[in-house]
Structure formats: structure tokens, C-alpha cells
């Protein structure tokens, strides 16, 4: 009897143990199944989103390959049974295209910034368009790349106090094209930005006080179009979502980015006064245009910005990264603009530096781009008047005439201590809009919104 009870008790223990083990196994299997299902579902979602991304990219390529310029507006394209909506607009001197696709529960939205692939005549290193003007060379000039000019000749010359040029100063050829155009940039694109009609509208509706913008929430709460009848001061750190539509702000006063401001946001600012970017400011995705002077203080870091002025741009000991545009517009109908400048001092710039003039070739017009000895540029320098290049350029210089001053003499169309290396320009560099008769558009920047 005793042995029978013990046997029964042990049988109960064994049964409970077996059931517990079975429960653990079932739980483990359910867990593994859940994990496998989760990862499988996640893989399917990733795969579906990748298909939608590829459809967006294909729609973009279809849009820019079939026509010379993408049509501004909204349209829908069908790519492999996927409907892709694209919205095209001009943002400064680039195209901006939003492409979005949706299938079942998956969707993507991607924003593309487009520039134009480099083509003739920008396959040369230095292009000088001033007609019937000989080019002279002196000093420690070193050019890697071809020279294209209206005369097609370069003379060795000497200047008192400047060392003679070595015979191997040019690693390339000199070509002649008497029909070189002093103006390639489409004036209407630049004028539309710097002469923004909304600044001059008689209506003074808007905020009458100075505005201090210092938080993401304040910026998000602004309407898409804002008028400020005073100064705009931007400070602190403002980083808004990529999907935020561009905020357009008209300022009838000064614009100041305070020292140390960190701004990454789609803001388009237009002022009829001056603009100041303080020391150690970090700006990204900003378009800013001023009818007055623009000053960029030391240690500032800018990326993917477009900066326009009608008077003068001063950049000191700063870094401006690709893709960026620095542009001065010179209204040659007013002689007060004949001494307008872009002054680049001890700075590094990767992008396009441009001087666009309403009329080129006026002898009294001394407006110019000036790059000092301590500055380094990568990309394009484009001047429809004069270029004074004392620093180093890895890229292309397109100018009406070169300029050099050694007291007490001005030297026009001389290459003195001129340093340019076309071969070291980034092969993926893209031009702003309006520089070529026929464009091949490519992607400057791609941002996944969701």
C-alpha cells in the first residue's frame, strides 16, 4: 500500500513536469514564430518601400530625361503599376522635385534637388570672354586645364617685383573662340530672386514690430508666407522636419542670424536691407536674399544654402559646403553699383560663386569677385565682369576679364600668381540653372521625407 502511494505520487510529478516542458516548448515555438513573422513582415515592408523608392527614382529620371527642363507643377506618372505623384518647382537656382508613391499600406515621399551636369564650355579650366583682348601671364601662375578665350593667345610678360613665369605654368592647351558669350546665366532667374516684388508691395500688412525667432515651435507656427515690417533676429537652435513646406518671410528691415545660431530649416528670406550671419553660426537649407550688404562672420559653417545680394557679399574665415550658391546681382543701369563686390577672405567654399550683371562689358564697371591668398575654392567661379583670383581654385573660372592690382598699377586680363586646377574638381559637381542651352539634370541632394 505504501509503495502504491509512492508510485502514484511520482507519476503525478512526472506528468506535471512533462506538461511544464511541453508548455515551455509551445511558448518557445510561439515566440520563435512571432519573431519570424515580425522580421518577415518587416522585410516585406522594407522590400515594398524599396520598390516605391525605385518607382519614385524612375519617375524622376523619366521626367528629366524626356524634356530639356522639368515642367513646374504637379503630375502623376505610372511606373510598373505604381502611381507616382511628382511636384516640381524652382528653388533659387536649382530644381526641387517631390516624388511620392503609395501602394496598399506602404508609402514613401522623397525630395530631390537637381542641378545641371557640366558641359561645354565648362569642360575648360579658364574661360575669358572679353573680346579682342590679349591674355598675359606672370608670377607663380599654375594652371591645370585648358584656357579658352576670344583671342586664343597667352603672352609671357614681366612686371617689376613679380617673378617670371615658368615655361610649364600651363598643363593644358589654349583655344580660341571669338564668339564666346560674356553672359550665360539667365538674368530672369536671378532678378526674380533679388528683385522680389513682394518686398516692394505697397501693402504693409504684417507684423509691425521686430521679430525674434528662437525656437522650432515659433517657426512652425508661422504661416507659409509672412511679412515683417521691422527687423528679423534668428537665434538659438532651430531644426525643423524635412517635410515642412518652405516658409517665405519678407522682411522690411535687417535680418540677423545671431552668433552661434544653428538653423536647419526650409526658410526663404527676402529683405530690402542688410543681412548678417554671426560668428560660429551653422546654417543649412536656407535661401536668403538682401538688397543691401550680406556679411558672413568668422567660423560660420553653411551647407546647401543660396545667398543673394544686390550690393556686396563679405565672407570671412568661414566654410561653405556643397551644394551652395553665393550670388551678387549688379544692376549696371546705375553707376552706384559699379564697385559692388564679393569679398572672400580666408575661407573655404565648395559650390558656385557668381556675379551676374544686367549688362556686361561696361568699361567703367569695376564690380568683381575677389578671392584672397588664403582662400580655397572648389567648383565654379562665374563672373560677368571682373575676377581677382589670388587664392586657389579647384574647378572652373568663367569671367569677362581678370584683374590684378600691384601698386600703383591695375592689370587687366593678366594671369598673375593665378592658381587653378580643373582636374581636381569633384567629378560629381553640378551647375546652377540657366548656364547651358541644353541641360542634363542630375541629383544634387536626396532627402527621404518618410
Tab-separated table of C-alpha atoms in Angstrom:
chain	number	residue	atom	x	y	z
A	1	UNK	CA	0.000	0.000	0.000
A	2	UNK	CA	2.798	2.324	0.875
A	3	UNK	CA	4.637	1.524	-2.342
A	4	UNK	CA	1.420	2.096	-4.329
A	5	UNK	CA	1.016	5.622	-2.937
A	6	UNK	CA	4.605	6.495	-3.690
A	7	UNK	CA	4.242	5.282	-7.261
A	8	UNK	CA	1.095	7.342	-7.761
A	9	UNK	CA	2.727	10.457	-6.337
A	10	UNK	CA	5.795	10.075	-8.551
A	11	UNK	CA	3.567	9.550	-11.598
A	12	UNK	CA	1.879	12.874	-10.787
A	13	UNK	CA	5.225	14.609	-10.567
A	14	UNK	CA	6.302	13.194	-13.923
A	15	UNK	CA	3.058	14.287	-15.587
A	16	UNK	CA	3.337	17.818	-14.240
A	17	UNK	CA	6.966	18.017	-15.379
A	18	UNK	CA	6.067	16.796	-18.857
A	19	UNK	CA	3.232	19.333	-19.127
A	20	UNK	CA	5.524	22.120	-17.940
A	21	UNK	CA	8.163	21.176	-20.511
A	22	UNK	CA	5.507	20.995	-23.229
A	23	UNK	CA	4.270	24.442	-22.179
A	24	UNK	CA	7.811	25.807	-22.422
A	25	UNK	CA	8.280	24.274	-25.864
A	26	UNK	CA	4.947	25.637	-27.090
A	27	UNK	CA	5.766	29.079	-25.667
A	28	UNK	CA	9.189	28.959	-27.316
A	29	UNK	CA	7.675	27.932	-30.647
A	30	UNK	CA	5.084	30.691	-30.432
A	31	UNK	CA	7.864	33.174	-29.613
A	32	UNK	CA	10.016	31.993	-32.490
A	33	UNK	CA	7.018	32.089	-34.827
A	34	UNK	CA	6.237	35.627	-33.688
A	35	UNK	CA	9.819	36.743	-34.193
A	36	UNK	CA	9.976	35.117	-37.625
A	37	UNK	CA	6.621	36.699	-38.551
A	38	UNK	CA	7.772	40.112	-37.297
A	39	UNK	CA	11.028	40.008	-39.228
A	40	UNK	CA	9.306	38.575	-42.281
A	41	UNK	CA	6.692	41.302	-42.179
A	42	UNK	CA	9.392	43.902	-41.607
A	43	UNK	CA	11.371	42.515	-44.564
A	44	UNK	CA	8.249	42.693	-46.742
A	45	UNK	CA	7.661	46.305	-45.641
A	46	UNK	CA	11.274	47.217	-46.366
A	47	UNK	CA	11.045	45.481	-49.750
A	48	UNK	CA	7.789	47.242	-50.615
A	49	UNK	CA	9.214	50.624	-49.609
A	50	UNK	CA	12.313	49.961	-51.690
A	51	UNK	CA	10.078	49.225	-54.689
A	52	UNK	CA	8.281	52.528	-54.083
A	53	UNK	CA	11.592	54.388	-53.772
A	54	UNK	CA	12.763	52.891	-57.061
A	55	UNK	CA	9.460	53.899	-58.654
A	56	UNK	CA	9.982	57.489	-57.432
A	57	UNK	CA	13.529	57.498	-58.794
A	58	UNK	CA	12.341	56.067	-62.136
A	59	UNK	CA	9.614	58.710	-62.367
A	60	UNK	CA	12.208	61.412	-61.699
A	61	UNK	CA	14.518	60.057	-64.390
A	62	UNK	CA	11.617	59.858	-66.846
A	63	UNK	CA	10.665	63.443	-66.118
A	64	UNK	CA	14.166	64.924	-66.561
A	65	UNK	CA	15.290	62.778	-69.486
A	66	UNK	CA	12.430	63.421	-71.884
A	67	UNK	CA	12.452	67.239	-71.755
A	68	UNK	CA	15.087	69.967	-71.506
A	69	UNK	CA	13.506	71.490	-68.409
A	70	UNK	CA	11.070	69.851	-65.978
A	71	UNK	CA	7.638	71.471	-66.107
A	72	UNK	CA	6.793	73.384	-62.940
A	73	UNK	CA	3.650	71.962	-61.362
A	74	UNK	CA	2.152	68.618	-60.368
A	75	UNK	CA	1.656	65.499	-62.459
A	76	UNK	CA	1.233	61.752	-61.988
A	77	UNK	CA	3.302	59.092	-63.736
A	78	UNK	CA	2.666	55.338	-63.830
A	79	UNK	CA	5.778	53.263	-63.150
A	80	UNK	CA	5.356	49.454	-63.195
A	81	UNK	CA	1.747	49.697	-61.996
A	82	UNK	CA	2.782	52.126	-59.233
A	83	UNK	CA	1.293	55.619	-59.353
A	84	UNK	CA	3.934	58.285	-58.614
A	85	UNK	CA	2.982	61.897	-57.968
A	86	UNK	CA	5.675	64.468	-58.686
A	87	UNK	CA	5.603	68.149	-57.767
A	88	UNK	CA	8.208	70.335	-59.490
A	89	UNK	CA	9.238	73.867	-58.515
A	90	UNK	CA	12.241	76.143	-58.891
A	91	UNK	CA	14.092	76.773	-55.639
A	92	UNK	CA	16.567	79.573	-56.174
A	93	UNK	CA	18.906	78.362	-58.920
A	94	UNK	CA	18.010	74.677	-58.629
A	95	UNK	CA	15.014	72.489	-59.367
A	96	UNK	CA	13.277	70.872	-56.397
A	97	UNK	CA	11.065	67.868	-57.081
A	98	UNK	CA	8.921	65.995	-54.566
A	99	UNK	CA	8.093	62.435	-55.614
A	100	UNK	CA	5.599	60.350	-53.614
A	101	UNK	CA	4.215	56.849	-54.172
A	102	UNK	CA	1.774	54.629	-52.286
A	103	UNK	CA	0.697	51.004	-52.612
A	104	UNK	CA	-1.510	49.255	-50.114
A	105	UNK	CA	-0.387	50.372	-46.651
A	106	UNK	CA	3.149	51.360	-47.684
A	107	UNK	CA	4.127	54.806	-48.896
A	108	UNK	CA	7.245	56.908	-49.470
A	109	UNK	CA	7.978	60.557	-50.207
A	110	UNK	CA	11.356	61.711	-51.451
A	111	UNK	CA	12.615	65.218	-52.178
A	112	UNK	CA	15.220	65.725	-54.898
A	113	UNK	CA	17.342	68.820	-55.529
A	114	UNK	CA	18.580	68.973	-59.126
A	115	UNK	CA	21.446	70.747	-60.860
A	116	UNK	CA	22.824	70.615	-64.382
A	117	UNK	CA	25.700	68.352	-65.426
A	118	UNK	CA	28.871	70.153	-66.536
A	119	UNK	CA	29.147	70.521	-70.313
A	120	UNK	CA	30.853	72.730	-72.894
A	121	UNK	CA	32.277	75.364	-72.419
A	122	UNK	CA	32.695	74.439	-68.740
A	123	UNK	CA	34.842	71.457	-69.678
A	124	UNK	CA	37.689	74.016	-69.812
A	125	UNK	CA	39.502	75.305	-66.761
A	126	UNK	CA	39.616	79.040	-67.502
A	127	UNK	CA	37.273	80.878	-69.870
A	128	UNK	CA	37.844	84.602	-70.539
A	129	UNK	CA	35.219	86.250	-72.721
A	130	UNK	CA	36.467	89.819	-73.158
A	131	UNK	CA	36.709	90.328	-76.939
A	132	UNK	CA	39.923	91.356	-78.697
A	133	UNK	CA	41.926	91.335	-75.515
A	134	UNK	CA	45.230	89.508	-75.208
A	135	UNK	CA	45.965	87.479	-72.082
A	136	UNK	CA	49.310	87.992	-70.358
A	137	UNK	CA	50.880	85.736	-67.743
A	138	UNK	CA	53.392	86.438	-64.975
A	139	UNK	CA	54.404	85.349	-61.489
A	140	UNK	CA	53.832	81.921	-59.934
A	141	UNK	CA	50.852	81.143	-62.154
A	142	UNK	CA	49.989	77.450	-62.364
A	143	UNK	CA	47.009	76.236	-64.386
A	144	UNK	CA	45.939	72.622	-64.893
A	145	UNK	CA	43.269	72.577	-67.580
A	146	UNK	CA	42.548	74.262	-70.885
A	147	UNK	CA	42.272	78.015	-71.422
A	148	UNK	CA	39.523	79.267	-73.727
A	149	UNK	CA	39.469	82.914	-74.824
A	150	UNK	CA	38.338	85.154	-77.652
A	151	UNK	CA	41.937	85.601	-78.812
A	152	UNK	CA	43.404	82.170	-78.105
A	153	UNK	CA	46.840	83.511	-77.214
A	154	UNK	CA	48.768	83.949	-73.968
A	155	UNK	CA	51.854	86.148	-73.817
A	156	UNK	CA	54.726	85.771	-71.361
A	157	UNK	CA	55.224	89.172	-69.755
A	158	UNK	CA	57.092	90.656	-66.838
A	159	UNK	CA	56.172	93.013	-64.016
A	160	UNK	CA	58.581	94.790	-61.735
A	161	UNK	CA	58.678	92.990	-58.387
A	162	UNK	CA	56.947	89.848	-59.701
A	163	UNK	CA	58.918	86.721	-60.547
A	164	UNK	CA	58.776	85.497	-64.171
A	165	UNK	CA	56.502	82.611	-65.053
A	166	UNK	CA	57.868	79.115	-65.625
A	167	UNK	CA	57.505	77.664	-69.097
A	168	UNK	CA	55.394	74.821	-67.723
A	169	UNK	CA	52.846	77.077	-65.987
A	170	UNK	CA	50.086	75.552	-68.157
A	171	UNK	CA	49.212	71.853	-68.153
A	172	UNK	CA	46.674	72.055	-70.946
A	173	UNK	CA	46.000	73.878	-74.197
A	174	UNK	CA	44.954	77.360	-75.253
A	175	UNK	CA	41.911	77.539	-77.524
A	176	UNK	CA	40.258	80.394	-79.400
A	177	UNK	CA	36.551	81.113	-79.708
A	178	UNK	CA	35.758	84.590	-80.961
A	179	UNK	CA	32.046	84.045	-80.310
A	180	UNK	CA	32.292	83.494	-76.560
A	181	UNK	CA	29.304	84.977	-74.760
A	182	UNK	CA	30.056	87.227	-71.770
A	183	UNK	CA	26.648	86.316	-70.338
A	184	UNK	CA	25.469	82.749	-69.927
A	185	UNK	CA	23.383	82.979	-66.769
A	186	UNK	CA	19.672	83.557	-67.297
A	187	UNK	CA	19.139	87.005	-65.779
A	188	UNK	CA	15.447	86.442	-65.182
A	189	UNK	CA	16.131	83.673	-62.632
A	190	UNK	CA	18.434	85.858	-60.535
A	191	UNK	CA	16.365	89.022	-60.914
A	192	UNK	CA	13.239	87.212	-59.748
A	193	UNK	CA	15.042	86.381	-56.513
A	194	UNK	CA	16.831	89.648	-55.743
A	195	UNK	CA	14.068	91.927	-57.037
A	196	UNK	CA	11.310	90.055	-55.230
A	197	UNK	CA	8.218	92.124	-55.981
A	198	UNK	CA	6.644	91.228	-52.656
A	199	UNK	CA	9.262	93.368	-50.879
A	200	UNK	CA	8.130	96.469	-52.779
A	201	UNK	CA	4.391	95.916	-52.495
A	202	UNK	CA	2.607	98.948	-51.120
A	203	UNK	CA	0.694	96.825	-48.626
A	204	UNK	CA	2.285	96.983	-45.199
A	205	UNK	CA	0.161	94.206	-43.803
A	206	UNK	CA	2.061	92.015	-41.388
A	207	UNK	CA	3.923	92.341	-38.128
A	208	UNK	CA	4.977	95.919	-37.365
A	209	UNK	CA	7.430	95.056	-34.613
A	210	UNK	CA	10.848	93.425	-34.704
A	211	UNK	CA	10.589	89.639	-34.557
A	212	UNK	CA	12.870	87.297	-32.627
A	213	UNK	CA	12.726	83.741	-33.953
A	214	UNK	CA	14.327	81.368	-31.448
A	215	UNK	CA	12.542	78.005	-31.432
A	216	UNK	CA	11.233	75.311	-33.730
A	217	UNK	CA	7.715	75.864	-32.429
A	218	UNK	CA	7.806	79.570	-33.317
A	219	UNK	CA	8.890	78.782	-36.873
A	220	UNK	CA	6.327	76.005	-37.330
A	221	UNK	CA	3.587	78.369	-36.152
A	222	UNK	CA	4.431	80.954	-38.801
A	223	UNK	CA	2.191	80.918	-41.879
A	224	UNK	CA	3.800	79.822	-45.159
A	225	UNK	CA	4.018	83.500	-46.141
A	226	UNK	CA	4.939	86.112	-43.543
A	227	UNK	CA	5.630	89.862	-43.781
A	228	UNK	CA	7.682	91.564	-41.068
A	229	UNK	CA	7.716	95.391	-41.092
A	230	UNK	CA	10.815	95.505	-38.913
A	231	UNK	CA	13.959	93.508	-38.214
A	232	UNK	CA	14.163	89.733	-38.024
A	233	UNK	CA	16.544	88.236	-35.467
A	234	UNK	CA	17.129	84.478	-35.556
A	235	UNK	CA	18.878	82.813	-32.630
A	236	UNK	CA	19.357	79.526	-30.821
A	237	UNK	CA	18.864	76.110	-32.403
A	238	UNK	CA	16.021	75.536	-34.881
A	239	UNK	CA	15.824	72.182	-36.614
A	240	UNK	CA	12.500	71.524	-38.346
A	241	UNK	CA	11.266	68.330	-40.042
A	242	UNK	CA	12.281	67.803	-43.674
A	243	UNK	CA	8.624	67.579	-44.708
A	244	UNK	CA	7.922	71.130	-43.549
A	245	UNK	CA	6.969	73.246	-46.604
A	246	UNK	CA	9.193	76.232	-47.379
A	247	UNK	CA	8.426	79.229	-45.203
A	248	UNK	CA	8.711	82.509	-47.133
A	249	UNK	CA	9.493	85.530	-44.987
A	250	UNK	CA	9.534	89.102	-46.343
A	251	UNK	CA	11.477	91.457	-44.060
A	252	UNK	CA	11.334	95.230	-44.428
A	253	UNK	CA	14.305	95.659	-42.136
A	254	UNK	CA	17.561	93.937	-41.220
A	255	UNK	CA	17.998	90.183	-40.899
A	256	UNK	CA	20.408	88.923	-38.233
A	257	UNK	CA	21.450	85.343	-37.531
A	258	UNK	CA	22.987	85.743	-34.090
A	259	UNK	CA	26.372	84.326	-33.066
A	260	UNK	CA	26.181	80.565	-32.591
A	261	UNK	CA	22.766	80.178	-34.237
A	262	UNK	CA	22.169	76.633	-35.518
A	263	UNK	CA	19.434	76.592	-38.155
A	264	UNK	CA	18.458	73.656	-40.371
A	265	UNK	CA	15.151	74.530	-41.931
A	266	UNK	CA	13.481	75.281	-45.263
A	267	UNK	CA	13.340	79.072	-44.940
A	268	UNK	CA	13.346	81.578	-47.817
A	269	UNK	CA	14.136	85.069	-46.516
A	270	UNK	CA	13.952	88.283	-48.570
A	271	UNK	CA	14.963	91.648	-47.122
A	272	UNK	CA	15.194	95.145	-48.546
A	273	UNK	CA	18.013	95.887	-46.101
A	274	UNK	CA	21.166	94.067	-44.951
A	275	UNK	CA	21.761	90.517	-43.719
A	276	UNK	CA	24.274	89.450	-41.092
A	277	UNK	CA	25.329	85.894	-40.229
A	278	UNK	CA	27.115	85.938	-36.878
A	279	UNK	CA	30.231	84.143	-35.702
A	280	UNK	CA	30.132	80.343	-35.464
A	281	UNK	CA	26.644	80.198	-36.968
A	282	UNK	CA	25.671	76.892	-38.614
A	283	UNK	CA	23.069	77.192	-41.370
A	284	UNK	CA	21.601	74.578	-43.714
A	285	UNK	CA	18.821	74.618	-46.344
A	286	UNK	CA	18.457	78.411	-46.194
A	287	UNK	CA	17.763	80.714	-49.144
A	288	UNK	CA	18.419	84.360	-48.304
A	289	UNK	CA	18.350	87.454	-50.493
A	290	UNK	CA	19.213	91.011	-49.444
A	291	UNK	CA	19.098	94.257	-51.355
A	292	UNK	CA	21.822	95.514	-49.040
A	293	UNK	CA	25.129	94.078	-47.887
A	294	UNK	CA	25.499	90.491	-46.672
A	295	UNK	CA	28.209	89.781	-44.087
A	296	UNK	CA	29.169	86.235	-43.076
A	297	UNK	CA	31.307	86.377	-39.933
A	298	UNK	CA	34.187	84.124	-38.986
A	299	UNK	CA	33.865	80.435	-38.146
A	300	UNK	CA	30.439	80.203	-39.765
A	301	UNK	CA	29.552	76.912	-41.437
A	302	UNK	CA	26.977	76.873	-44.206
A	303	UNK	CA	25.685	73.935	-46.259
A	304	UNK	CA	23.127	73.719	-49.054
A	305	UNK	CA	22.491	77.465	-48.893
A	306	UNK	CA	21.732	80.037	-51.574
A	307	UNK	CA	22.821	83.586	-50.740
A	308	UNK	CA	21.963	86.585	-52.982
A	309	UNK	CA	22.780	90.284	-52.696
A	310	UNK	CA	22.400	93.404	-54.836
A	311	UNK	CA	25.203	95.289	-53.145
A	312	UNK	CA	28.053	93.320	-51.581
A	313	UNK	CA	28.844	89.951	-50.014
A	314	UNK	CA	31.666	89.615	-47.476
A	315	UNK	CA	32.752	86.144	-46.334
A	316	UNK	CA	35.435	85.965	-43.639
A	317	UNK	CA	37.191	82.864	-42.310
A	318	UNK	CA	34.184	80.639	-42.943
A	319	UNK	CA	33.313	77.355	-44.623
A	320	UNK	CA	30.534	76.958	-47.186
A	321	UNK	CA	29.826	73.401	-48.291
A	322	UNK	CA	28.296	71.932	-51.427
A	323	UNK	CA	25.738	72.336	-52.841
A	324	UNK	CA	25.691	76.092	-52.233
A	325	UNK	CA	25.435	79.257	-54.330
A	326	UNK	CA	26.813	82.693	-53.484
A	327	UNK	CA	25.486	85.237	-55.988
A	328	UNK	CA	25.828	89.015	-56.456
A	329	UNK	CA	23.491	90.782	-58.885
A	330	UNK	CA	24.806	94.036	-60.373
A	331	UNK	CA	22.256	96.425	-61.863
A	332	UNK	CA	24.516	98.134	-64.402
A	333	UNK	CA	21.913	100.803	-65.181
A	334	UNK	CA	23.025	102.596	-62.005
A	335	UNK	CA	26.704	103.596	-61.803
A	336	UNK	CA	26.491	103.394	-57.987
A	337	UNK	CA	26.741	99.614	-58.419
A	338	UNK	CA	29.987	99.695	-60.411
A	339	UNK	CA	32.104	98.939	-57.341
A	340	UNK	CA	29.998	96.132	-55.882
A	341	UNK	CA	31.992	93.139	-54.682
A	342	UNK	CA	32.062	89.580	-53.468
A	343	UNK	CA	34.953	89.525	-50.981
A	344	UNK	CA	36.156	86.058	-49.949
A	345	UNK	CA	38.734	86.209	-47.146
A	346	UNK	CA	40.494	83.201	-45.570
A	347	UNK	CA	37.529	80.964	-46.409
A	348	UNK	CA	36.791	77.555	-47.942
A	349	UNK	CA	33.917	77.331	-50.392
A	350	UNK	CA	32.586	74.299	-52.268
A	351	UNK	CA	29.893	75.342	-54.710
A	352	UNK	CA	29.222	78.202	-57.127
A	353	UNK	CA	30.320	81.817	-56.644
A	354	UNK	CA	28.570	84.069	-59.155
A	355	UNK	CA	28.492	87.697	-60.243
A	356	UNK	CA	25.602	88.341	-62.638
A	357	UNK	CA	25.372	91.767	-64.273
A	358	UNK	CA	22.402	93.222	-66.124
A	359	UNK	CA	24.901	94.408	-68.774
A	360	UNK	CA	28.427	93.095	-69.336
A	361	UNK	CA	31.408	94.916	-70.799
A	362	UNK	CA	30.841	98.464	-69.492
A	363	UNK	CA	34.355	99.892	-69.169
A	364	UNK	CA	33.586	101.890	-66.019
A	365	UNK	CA	32.090	98.865	-64.257
A	366	UNK	CA	34.637	97.609	-61.699
A	367	UNK	CA	32.384	95.149	-59.915
A	368	UNK	CA	34.236	91.915	-59.261
A	369	UNK	CA	34.722	88.694	-57.338
A	370	UNK	CA	37.795	88.875	-55.087
A	371	UNK	CA	39.391	85.747	-53.630
A	372	UNK	CA	42.313	86.424	-51.297
A	373	UNK	CA	45.550	84.415	-50.992
A	374	UNK	CA	44.334	82.361	-48.007
A	375	UNK	CA	41.084	81.139	-49.547
A	376	UNK	CA	40.406	77.829	-51.272
A	377	UNK	CA	37.510	77.217	-53.617
A	378	UNK	CA	36.112	74.054	-55.186
A	379	UNK	CA	33.620	74.264	-58.045
A	380	UNK	CA	32.665	77.246	-60.199
A	381	UNK	CA	33.577	80.919	-60.184
A	382	UNK	CA	31.358	82.734	-62.673
A	383	UNK	CA	31.754	86.484	-63.227
A	384	UNK	CA	30.079	88.579	-65.883
A	385	UNK	CA	32.534	91.334	-65.056
A	386	UNK	CA	35.939	91.001	-63.334
A	387	UNK	CA	37.644	88.248	-61.343
A	388	UNK	CA	40.548	88.802	-58.970
A	389	UNK	CA	41.750	85.324	-58.044
A	390	UNK	CA	44.692	85.268	-55.636
A	391	UNK	CA	43.670	82.103	-53.808
A	392	UNK	CA	43.395	78.528	-55.076
A	393	UNK	CA	40.571	77.213	-57.267
A	394	UNK	CA	39.935	73.533	-57.916
A	395	UNK	CA	37.424	73.871	-60.686
A	396	UNK	CA	36.287	76.307	-63.367
A	397	UNK	CA	36.654	80.077	-63.752
A	398	UNK	CA	34.369	81.782	-66.280
A	399	UNK	CA	34.894	85.536	-66.389
A	400	UNK	CA	34.623	88.572	-68.631
A	401	UNK	CA	38.113	89.696	-67.560
A	402	UNK	CA	40.730	89.002	-64.897
A	403	UNK	CA	42.070	91.722	-62.605
A	404	UNK	CA	45.227	92.198	-60.565
A	405	UNK	CA	46.484	95.224	-58.671
A	406	UNK	CA	50.063	95.918	-57.707
A	407	UNK	CA	50.605	99.437	-56.524
A	408	UNK	CA	50.306	101.718	-58.373
A	409	UNK	CA	49.098	99.768	-61.423
A	410	UNK	CA	45.950	97.872	-62.352
A	411	UNK	CA	46.468	94.864	-64.621
A	412	UNK	CA	43.503	93.774	-66.708
A	413	UNK	CA	43.429	90.320	-68.326
A	414	UNK	CA	46.691	89.303	-66.682
A	415	UNK	CA	47.172	85.944	-65.018
A	416	UNK	CA	49.451	86.863	-62.121
A	417	UNK	CA	50.064	84.228	-59.413
A	418	UNK	CA	46.894	82.614	-60.754
A	419	UNK	CA	46.282	79.085	-59.353
A	420	UNK	CA	43.659	76.858	-60.953
A	421	UNK	CA	43.375	73.077	-61.195
A	422	UNK	CA	40.480	71.844	-63.327
A	423	UNK	CA	41.441	68.167	-62.857
A	424	UNK	CA	40.927	68.313	-59.089
A	425	UNK	CA	37.316	69.450	-59.313
A	426	UNK	CA	34.832	66.902	-57.963
A	427	UNK	CA	33.557	64.919	-60.970
A	428	UNK	CA	30.028	64.968	-59.486
A	429	UNK	CA	29.870	68.769	-59.366
A	430	UNK	CA	26.670	70.205	-60.872
A	431	UNK	CA	25.976	73.694	-62.213
A	432	UNK	CA	23.123	76.015	-61.195
A	433	UNK	CA	20.208	76.513	-63.578
A	434	UNK	CA	20.406	78.765	-66.605
A	435	UNK	CA	24.060	78.261	-67.515
A	436	UNK	CA	23.621	76.000	-70.549
A	437	UNK	CA	21.413	75.959	-73.636
A	438	UNK	CA	20.778	72.250	-73.199
A	439	UNK	CA	20.804	70.725	-69.736
A	440	UNK	CA	21.261	67.225	-68.417
A	441	UNK	CA	19.841	67.322	-64.929
A	442	UNK	CA	21.197	65.165	-62.140
A	443	UNK	CA	20.604	64.836	-58.405
A	444	UNK	CA	22.364	67.286	-56.107
A	445	UNK	CA	20.689	66.128	-52.933
A	446	UNK	CA	18.162	63.454	-51.969
A	447	UNK	CA	16.067	63.613	-48.799
A	448	UNK	CA	13.700	60.848	-47.709
A	449	UNK	CA	10.685	62.534	-46.097
A	450	UNK	CA	9.004	59.277	-44.956
